[in-house]
Coordinates of C-alpha atoms in Angstrom, one line a residue:
M1 CA 24.7 -30.3 -2.7
T2 CA 27.3 -30.0 -5.4
D3 CA 29.2 -26.7 -5.9
S4 CA 26.7 -24.3 -7.2
N5 CA 25.5 -20.7 -7.3
N6 CA 23.1 -21.5 -4.5
K7 CA 25.9 -22.9 -2.3
H8 CA 28.3 -20.0 -3.1
L9 CA 25.7 -17.3 -2.4
L10 CA 24.6 -18.9 0.8
E11 CA 28.1 -19.2 2.0
E12 CA 28.8 -15.6 1.3
E13 CA 25.5 -14.5 2.9
A14 CA 26.2 -16.5 6.0
K15 CA 29.2 -14.3 6.8
A16 CA 26.9 -11.2 7.1
F17 CA 23.3 -12.4 7.7
A18 CA 22.0 -12.8 11.2
S19 CA 20.4 -16.2 12.0
S20 CA 17.4 -14.6 13.7
G21 CA 16.2 -13.4 10.3
R22 CA 15.3 -16.8 8.7
I23 CA 13.5 -19.9 9.5
N24 CA 15.5 -22.6 7.8
Y25 CA 14.0 -25.0 5.2
Y26 CA 15.9 -25.5 1.9
D27 CA 19.4 -24.4 0.8
I28 CA 18.3 -22.4 -2.2
V29 CA 18.6 -18.8 -3.3
I30 CA 15.6 -17.7 -5.3
D31 CA 16.6 -15.7 -8.4
H32 CA 13.3 -15.1 -10.2
G33 CA 9.7 -16.2 -10.6
K34 CA 6.7 -16.1 -12.9
G35 CA 3.2 -16.8 -11.8
A36 CA 3.2 -19.9 -9.6
V37 CA 6.8 -20.9 -10.4
I38 CA 10.0 -19.8 -8.8
T39 CA 13.6 -20.4 -10.1
D40 CA 16.7 -20.7 -7.9
A41 CA 20.2 -19.4 -8.6
D42 CA 21.1 -22.8 -10.2
G43 CA 18.2 -22.6 -12.7
N44 CA 16.0 -25.1 -10.9
D45 CA 12.2 -24.5 -11.2
Y46 CA 9.8 -25.1 -8.4
I47 CA 6.0 -24.9 -8.2
D48 CA 5.4 -22.5 -5.3
L49 CA 2.9 -23.8 -2.8
L50 CA 3.8 -21.1 -0.3
A51 CA 3.3 -17.9 -2.2
S52 CA 6.1 -16.2 -0.1
A53 CA 4.1 -16.8 3.1
S54 CA 0.9 -15.7 1.4
S55 CA 2.4 -12.4 0.3
T56 CA 2.3 -13.0 -3.4
N57 CA -1.3 -14.0 -4.0
T58 CA -1.2 -12.5 -7.5
G59 CA 1.8 -14.7 -8.2
H60 CA 5.4 -13.7 -9.1
A61 CA 6.1 -10.8 -11.4
H62 CA 2.5 -10.4 -12.6
P63 CA 2.8 -8.3 -15.7
K64 CA 0.2 -5.8 -14.6
V65 CA 1.9 -5.3 -11.2
V66 CA 5.3 -5.1 -12.8
K67 CA 4.2 -2.5 -15.3
A68 CA 2.6 -0.4 -12.6
I69 CA 5.8 -0.5 -10.5
Q70 CA 7.9 0.4 -13.6
D71 CA 5.7 3.2 -14.7
Q72 CA 5.5 4.7 -11.3
A73 CA 9.2 4.4 -10.6
A74 CA 9.9 6.4 -13.8
K75 CA 7.6 9.2 -12.4
L76 CA 8.2 9.3 -8.7
I77 CA 9.7 6.7 -6.4
Q78 CA 9.3 8.4 -3.1
Y79 CA 7.9 11.5 -1.4
T80 CA 6.8 10.9 2.1
P81 CA 3.0 10.6 2.6
A82 CA 3.7 11.8 6.1
Y83 CA 3.7 15.3 4.6
F84 CA 2.0 15.1 1.2
A85 CA -0.4 12.8 -0.5
N86 CA 0.6 11.2 -3.8
T87 CA -1.6 10.3 -6.6
Q88 CA -1.4 6.5 -6.2
E89 CA -1.9 6.6 -2.4
A90 CA -4.8 9.0 -2.7
R91 CA -6.5 6.6 -5.1
L92 CA -5.8 3.5 -3.0
A93 CA -7.1 4.7 0.3
P94 CA -10.8 4.9 -0.7
R95 CA -10.5 1.7 -2.7
L96 CA -9.3 -0.2 0.4
A97 CA -11.7 1.5 2.7
K98 CA -14.6 0.5 0.4
L99 CA -13.5 -3.2 0.6
A100 CA -13.5 -3.2 4.4
P101 CA -16.1 -5.6 6.0
M102 CA -17.4 -2.8 8.1
S103 CA -20.5 -0.6 7.8
G104 CA -20.3 3.2 8.2
P105 CA -17.4 5.5 7.4
V106 CA -14.0 3.7 7.3
E107 CA -10.5 5.1 7.2
V108 CA -7.0 3.6 6.6
S109 CA -3.5 4.4 7.9
W110 CA -0.4 3.1 6.1
G111 CA 2.5 1.1 7.4
L112 CA 5.3 -1.0 6.0
S113 CA 4.6 -4.5 7.4
G114 CA 1.8 -6.5 9.0
S115 CA 3.7 -6.1 12.3
D116 CA 3.3 -2.4 12.4
A117 CA -0.4 -2.7 11.3
N118 CA -1.0 -4.7 14.5
D119 CA 1.0 -2.2 16.5
A120 CA -1.4 0.4 15.1
I121 CA -4.4 -1.7 16.3
I122 CA -2.9 -1.4 19.8
K123 CA -2.4 2.4 19.5
F124 CA -5.9 3.2 18.1
A125 CA -7.7 0.8 20.4
R126 CA -6.1 2.3 23.5
A127 CA -6.6 5.8 22.3
Y128 CA -10.3 5.3 21.4
T129 CA -11.3 3.4 24.5
G130 CA -9.0 5.0 27.0
R131 CA -8.3 1.4 28.3
Q132 CA -5.1 -0.4 28.6
Y133 CA -5.6 -4.2 28.4
L134 CA -5.2 -6.2 25.1
V135 CA -6.5 -9.7 24.6
A136 CA -4.9 -12.1 22.1
F137 CA -5.0 -15.9 21.5
T138 CA -2.4 -18.6 21.9
G139 CA -1.1 -20.0 18.6
A140 CA -1.3 -16.5 17.0
Y141 CA 1.4 -14.9 14.9
H142 CA 0.9 -11.1 14.7
G143 CA 4.4 -9.9 13.9
S144 CA 7.9 -9.2 15.1
T145 CA 7.8 -5.6 16.3
Y146 CA 7.6 -5.2 20.1
G147 CA 3.9 -4.6 20.2
S148 CA 2.9 -7.3 17.7
M149 CA 5.4 -9.7 19.1
S150 CA 3.9 -9.2 22.6
L151 CA 0.5 -10.3 21.2
S152 CA 2.0 -13.4 19.5
S153 CA 2.2 -16.9 20.9
I154 CA 3.7 -19.0 18.1
S155 CA 7.4 -19.5 19.0
M156 CA 9.4 -19.2 22.2
N157 CA 12.1 -17.4 20.2
M158 CA 9.7 -14.4 20.0
S159 CA 9.9 -13.8 23.7
R160 CA 13.1 -15.6 24.8
K161 CA 15.8 -13.1 26.0
M162 CA 13.6 -10.1 25.1
A163 CA 11.5 -9.4 28.2
P164 CA 9.9 -7.3 29.4
L165 CA 7.4 -7.3 26.5
L166 CA 4.6 -4.9 26.2
P167 CA 2.6 -4.7 29.4
G168 CA -1.2 -5.2 29.5
V169 CA -1.4 -8.2 27.2
V170 CA -3.5 -11.2 28.2
K171 CA -3.4 -14.5 26.3
V172 CA -6.3 -16.8 26.1
P173 CA -6.4 -20.4 24.6
F174 CA -7.4 -20.7 21.0
P175 CA -9.8 -23.6 20.2
S176 CA -7.5 -25.4 17.8
P177 CA -9.0 -28.6 16.3
W178 CA -6.4 -30.9 17.9
E179 CA -7.5 -29.6 21.3
R180 CA -10.9 -31.3 20.8
E181 CA -11.3 -34.4 22.9
P182 CA -12.3 -37.7 21.3
D183 CA -16.1 -37.9 20.7
E184 CA -16.5 -34.3 22.1
S185 CA -19.4 -32.5 20.5
E186 CA -18.8 -29.2 18.8
E187 CA -21.1 -27.5 21.3
H188 CA -19.2 -28.9 24.3
F189 CA -15.9 -28.0 22.7
V190 CA -17.0 -24.4 22.1
D191 CA -18.4 -24.1 25.6
R192 CA -15.3 -25.5 27.2
F193 CA -13.0 -23.0 25.4
F194 CA -15.3 -20.1 26.0
R195 CA -15.1 -20.8 29.7
E196 CA -11.3 -20.6 29.4
F197 CA -11.7 -17.3 27.5
M198 CA -13.9 -16.0 30.3
R199 CA -11.6 -17.1 33.1
P200 CA -9.4 -14.0 33.1
F201 CA -12.4 -11.7 33.0
E202 CA -13.8 -13.5 36.0
T203 CA -10.7 -13.5 38.1
Y204 CA -8.3 -10.6 37.4
L205 CA -9.0 -8.8 34.0
P206 CA -11.6 -6.0 34.3
A207 CA -13.7 -6.0 31.1
E208 CA -14.3 -2.3 31.5
E209 CA -10.5 -1.7 31.3
T210 CA -10.0 -3.9 28.2
A211 CA -9.4 -2.0 25.0
V212 CA -9.4 -4.7 22.3
I213 CA -9.7 -8.4 21.5
L214 CA -7.5 -9.3 18.5
M215 CA -7.7 -12.6 16.7
E216 CA -7.1 -14.3 13.4
A217 CA -10.4 -15.6 12.2
I218 CA -8.4 -18.4 10.6
Q219 CA -5.1 -18.9 12.3
G220 CA -2.3 -18.9 9.8
D221 CA 1.0 -19.9 11.3
G222 CA -0.9 -21.5 14.1
G223 CA -1.9 -24.3 11.7
I224 CA -4.4 -22.9 9.1
C225 CA -7.4 -23.6 11.4
K226 CA -10.7 -21.8 11.5
T227 CA -12.2 -20.4 14.7
P228 CA -15.4 -22.4 15.4
P229 CA -18.2 -20.1 14.3
A230 CA -20.1 -20.5 17.6
F231 CA -17.0 -19.6 19.6
M232 CA -16.3 -16.5 17.4
K233 CA -19.9 -15.4 18.0
K234 CA -19.6 -15.7 21.8
V235 CA -16.4 -13.7 21.9
Y236 CA -17.8 -11.1 19.5
D237 CA -21.0 -10.7 21.5
F238 CA -19.0 -10.5 24.8
A239 CA -16.8 -7.7 23.3
K240 CA -19.8 -5.8 22.1
A241 CA -21.6 -6.1 25.4
H242 CA -18.6 -4.6 27.3
G243 CA -17.5 -1.8 25.0
I244 CA -14.4 -3.8 23.9
L245 CA -13.2 -3.3 20.3
F246 CA -13.0 -6.4 18.2
A247 CA -10.1 -6.5 15.8
V248 CA -9.1 -9.1 13.2
D249 CA -5.6 -9.8 11.7
E250 CA -6.1 -10.3 8.0
I251 CA -2.4 -10.2 7.1
N252 CA -1.9 -13.9 6.2
Q253 CA -5.5 -14.9 5.6
G254 CA -6.9 -11.8 3.8
M255 CA -6.5 -10.6 0.2
G256 CA -8.5 -13.5 -1.3
R257 CA -6.6 -16.3 0.3
T258 CA -9.8 -18.0 1.6
G259 CA -11.9 -17.3 -1.5
K260 CA -13.3 -14.1 0.0
W261 CA -11.6 -10.7 0.4
W262 CA -11.2 -11.2 4.1
S263 CA -11.2 -14.3 6.3
I264 CA -13.7 -12.7 8.6
Q265 CA -16.2 -12.9 5.8
N266 CA -16.4 -16.6 6.3
F267 CA -18.4 -15.8 9.5
D268 CA -22.0 -14.5 9.5
G269 CA -22.9 -11.5 11.6
I270 CA -19.3 -10.5 12.6
E271 CA -18.1 -7.0 11.8
P272 CA -14.7 -5.9 13.1
D273 CA -13.9 -2.5 14.4
L274 CA -10.3 -2.7 13.3
M275 CA -8.4 -4.8 10.7
S276 CA -4.8 -5.2 9.9
V277 CA -3.7 -5.8 6.3
G278 CA -0.3 -6.5 4.8
K279 CA 1.6 -9.2 2.8
S280 CA -0.3 -9.4 -0.5
L281 CA -1.8 -5.9 -0.4
A282 CA 0.9 -4.7 -2.8
S283 CA 1.8 -8.2 -4.1
G284 CA 4.6 -8.5 -1.6
L285 CA 6.0 -5.0 -1.7
P286 CA 6.4 -3.4 1.8
L287 CA 2.9 -1.9 2.4
S288 CA 0.5 -2.5 5.2
A289 CA -2.6 -0.8 6.5
V290 CA -4.8 -0.6 9.6
V291 CA -8.4 -0.2 8.5
G292 CA -11.0 0.8 11.0
R293 CA -14.2 2.7 11.7
K294 CA -13.7 6.4 11.2
E295 CA -14.4 7.4 14.8
I296 CA -11.7 5.0 16.0
M297 CA -9.2 6.1 13.4
E298 CA -9.7 9.7 14.3
S299 CA -8.9 9.1 18.0
L300 CA -5.2 9.8 17.3
G301 CA -3.6 12.8 15.6
A302 CA -0.3 13.0 13.6
P303 CA 2.4 11.9 14.1
A304 CA 1.0 9.1 16.2
H305 CA 1.1 6.5 13.4
L306 CA 3.1 7.4 10.3
F307 CA 6.3 6.3 8.6
T308 CA 8.5 8.1 6.1
T309 CA 8.2 5.5 3.4
A310 CA 4.8 4.0 4.2
G311 CA 2.2 4.4 1.4
N312 CA 4.9 5.6 -1.0
P313 CA 4.1 6.0 -4.7
V314 CA 5.6 2.7 -5.9
T315 CA 4.1 0.4 -3.2
T316 CA 0.7 2.0 -3.6
A317 CA 0.9 1.8 -7.4
A318 CA 1.6 -1.9 -6.9
A319 CA -1.4 -2.2 -4.6
N320 CA -3.7 -0.5 -7.0
A321 CA -2.6 -2.9 -9.8
T322 CA -3.0 -5.8 -7.4
L323 CA -6.7 -4.8 -6.8
D324 CA -7.1 -4.5 -10.5
V325 CA -5.8 -8.0 -11.0
F326 CA -8.1 -9.4 -8.4
E327 CA -11.1 -7.9 -10.1
E328 CA -10.1 -8.6 -13.7
E329 CA -8.9 -12.2 -13.2
H330 CA -11.7 -13.0 -10.6
L331 CA -9.1 -14.3 -8.1
L332 CA -11.7 -14.6 -5.3
E333 CA -13.8 -17.0 -7.4
R334 CA -10.6 -18.8 -8.6
S335 CA -9.4 -19.3 -5.0
A336 CA -12.8 -20.8 -4.0
K337 CA -13.0 -23.0 -7.1
L338 CA -9.4 -24.4 -7.0
G339 CA -9.7 -24.7 -3.2
Q340 CA -12.5 -27.2 -3.7
K341 CA -10.2 -29.1 -6.1
A342 CA -7.4 -29.1 -3.5
K343 CA -9.7 -30.1 -0.7
A344 CA -11.0 -33.1 -2.8
F345 CA -7.4 -34.2 -3.5
F346 CA -6.2 -34.1 0.1
E347 CA -9.3 -35.8 1.4
A348 CA -8.9 -38.6 -1.1
E349 CA -5.2 -38.9 0.0
K350 CA -6.4 -39.1 3.6
E351 CA -8.5 -42.2 2.6
K352 CA -5.3 -43.7 1.1
F353 CA -2.8 -42.9 3.9
D354 CA -3.3 -43.4 7.6
F355 CA -0.6 -40.8 8.5
I356 CA -2.8 -38.0 7.2
G357 CA -4.9 -36.6 10.0
D358 CA -7.2 -33.6 9.7
V359 CA -7.4 -31.8 6.4
R360 CA -8.5 -28.1 6.6
M361 CA -9.0 -26.2 3.4
Y362 CA -10.5 -22.7 3.0
G363 CA -10.1 -21.6 -0.6
L364 CA -6.5 -22.1 -1.7
D365 CA -5.5 -22.1 2.0
G366 CA -4.8 -25.4 3.7
G367 CA -3.3 -27.2 6.6
I368 CA -2.7 -30.9 6.4
D369 CA -1.9 -32.7 9.7
I370 CA 0.7 -35.5 9.5
I371 CA 0.3 -37.9 12.4
D372 CA 1.7 -41.1 13.8
P373 CA -1.1 -43.6 13.0
A374 CA -0.4 -45.6 16.2
T375 CA -0.9 -42.6 18.6
G376 CA -2.8 -40.0 16.5
Q377 CA -0.2 -37.4 17.6
G378 CA 1.7 -35.1 15.3
D379 CA 4.7 -36.7 13.6
T380 CA 7.3 -34.0 12.9
N381 CA 9.9 -36.5 11.4
A382 CA 7.4 -37.7 8.9
T383 CA 6.4 -34.2 8.0
V384 CA 10.1 -33.2 7.4
K385 CA 10.6 -36.2 5.2
L386 CA 7.5 -35.4 3.2
M387 CA 8.2 -31.7 2.6
Y388 CA 11.8 -32.4 1.7
R389 CA 10.9 -35.1 -0.7
I390 CA 8.3 -32.7 -2.3
F391 CA 11.0 -30.1 -2.6
E392 CA 13.3 -32.7 -4.3
L393 CA 10.4 -33.5 -6.8
G394 CA 10.0 -29.8 -7.7
A395 CA 7.6 -28.0 -5.4
I396 CA 8.1 -25.6 -2.4
I397 CA 6.0 -26.5 0.7
I398 CA 6.8 -25.9 4.3
S399 CA 5.5 -27.0 7.7
L400 CA 3.7 -25.3 10.6
R401 CA 3.7 -26.4 14.3
G402 CA 6.2 -29.2 13.3
N403 CA 3.6 -31.6 11.8
I404 CA 1.3 -29.5 9.5
L405 CA 1.9 -29.1 5.8
R406 CA 1.2 -25.5 4.7
F407 CA -0.6 -25.3 1.4
Q408 CA -0.9 -21.7 0.1
P409 CA -0.1 -21.4 -3.6
P410 CA -0.5 -18.2 -5.5
L411 CA -4.1 -17.7 -6.5
V412 CA -3.1 -17.5 -10.2
I413 CA -1.7 -21.1 -10.2
T414 CA -3.0 -23.0 -13.2
E415 CA -5.0 -26.2 -12.9
A416 CA -2.2 -27.9 -14.8
Q417 CA 0.4 -26.7 -12.3
L418 CA -1.9 -27.7 -9.4
D419 CA -2.3 -31.2 -10.9
Q420 CA 1.5 -31.4 -11.3
A421 CA 1.9 -30.5 -7.7
F422 CA -0.6 -33.1 -6.6
T423 CA 1.3 -35.7 -8.5
M424 CA 4.5 -34.8 -6.6
I425 CA 2.7 -34.8 -3.3
D426 CA 1.0 -38.2 -3.9
Q427 CA 4.4 -39.6 -4.9
A428 CA 5.9 -38.3 -1.6
F429 CA 3.0 -39.7 0.4
S430 CA 3.4 -43.1 -1.4
E431 CA 7.1 -43.2 -0.7
L432 CA 6.6 -42.4 3.0
A433 CA 4.0 -45.2 3.3
A434 CA 6.5 -47.6 1.6
G435 CA 9.2 -46.7 4.1
K436 CA 11.4 -45.2 1.4
L437 CA 12.0 -41.7 2.8
T438 CA 14.8 -40.7 5.2
L439 CA 15.4 -37.5 7.1
P440 CA 17.5 -34.9 5.4
A441 CA 20.9 -34.1 6.9
K442 CA 19.7 -30.8 8.3
A443 CA 16.4 -32.1 9.6
A444 CA 16.9 -30.7 13.1
E445 CA 17.3 -27.2 11.8
M446 CA 14.3 -27.2 9.6
G447 CA 11.0 -25.4 10.5
W448 CA 9.6 -23.2 13.2

């Protein structure tokens, strides 16, 4: 890279910024954005296929959200909801409760990030049930606070050097698609993984002492992969039969990402007891919520789960505007429609290129496996070559699990921008197939 604002700013930042705070991909400094386009400090534009880790589903600097933030900031930036309600927060709470995929009275409690929303699930589940054990799945990312980190299983760096983690957490295998044996039927695959799910309960984990089962209905950082519906139903029925709360993490996959408000709505007959929300709730501003059945949410009293700045006037104003944008611009329908377009594109590319394995697309929410055609195994080097070439061509895309391209553009992306991105991706695929791509200099440092 030639001398540039990007380079200068990164060099200065490196003197003061801890390496634990960033997963490395590209040496850029983002300066501004509009819709589905971001611009770096050197003035280079990129089509954003990441949406800031699915936290800007309404796009960058949406005018309605910007105006709501500006108008509210001119009135009142902060007064802690820990002591007094504010007009924006008081309006948002019932709106969010009404959207919850739960019957009966529902309540919310505010936080600052998805991580603390999952901590809240731990608190409320233990308080309501009087039980200690928590069950989560391998491949899950639930956050970086101690509680949410203890529930996660996505990176060794989330546990290395930090033990002991929260006690009472039991991890069970997630039925990821690449765990399915060749020629294995869906029924056999589901039964096999449900036996693994049951193994702790049959050997050392008392069901009657288990408070909650927490899962991502569609794993995000685990590879954008949907839980097999039959497996989900078995786990859900087991929880209900034993008085165990069933909770879903909707931080990455919620807020319209899959073409529905919540990813759990892609499953019939499943109604969570608790749900964590964050990221795009306030179009990327620091606001999260735990949403749950009223009787569960009333099992704790203040100050068991409150924060000085959580639910403050500016972030809740942004969230109210975000919900308005979703309704007025029909972003759920847009995600579903453009998701079908994206699915058709990637499935057509799969027919052209033998290094594309499984293609998973749920609304504008996709995971595309890059494999070694000779072995069928994931090919991390090829994935790094592809994503870096796509970046060079003018789009931001990253990888998951080393060999999965993560496709999560803002839901406001135009069809023209989507087509432009597809042209870049097809060019990168074609160049890889022709042996024209090489690893970037910092390949070993890139990715999770």
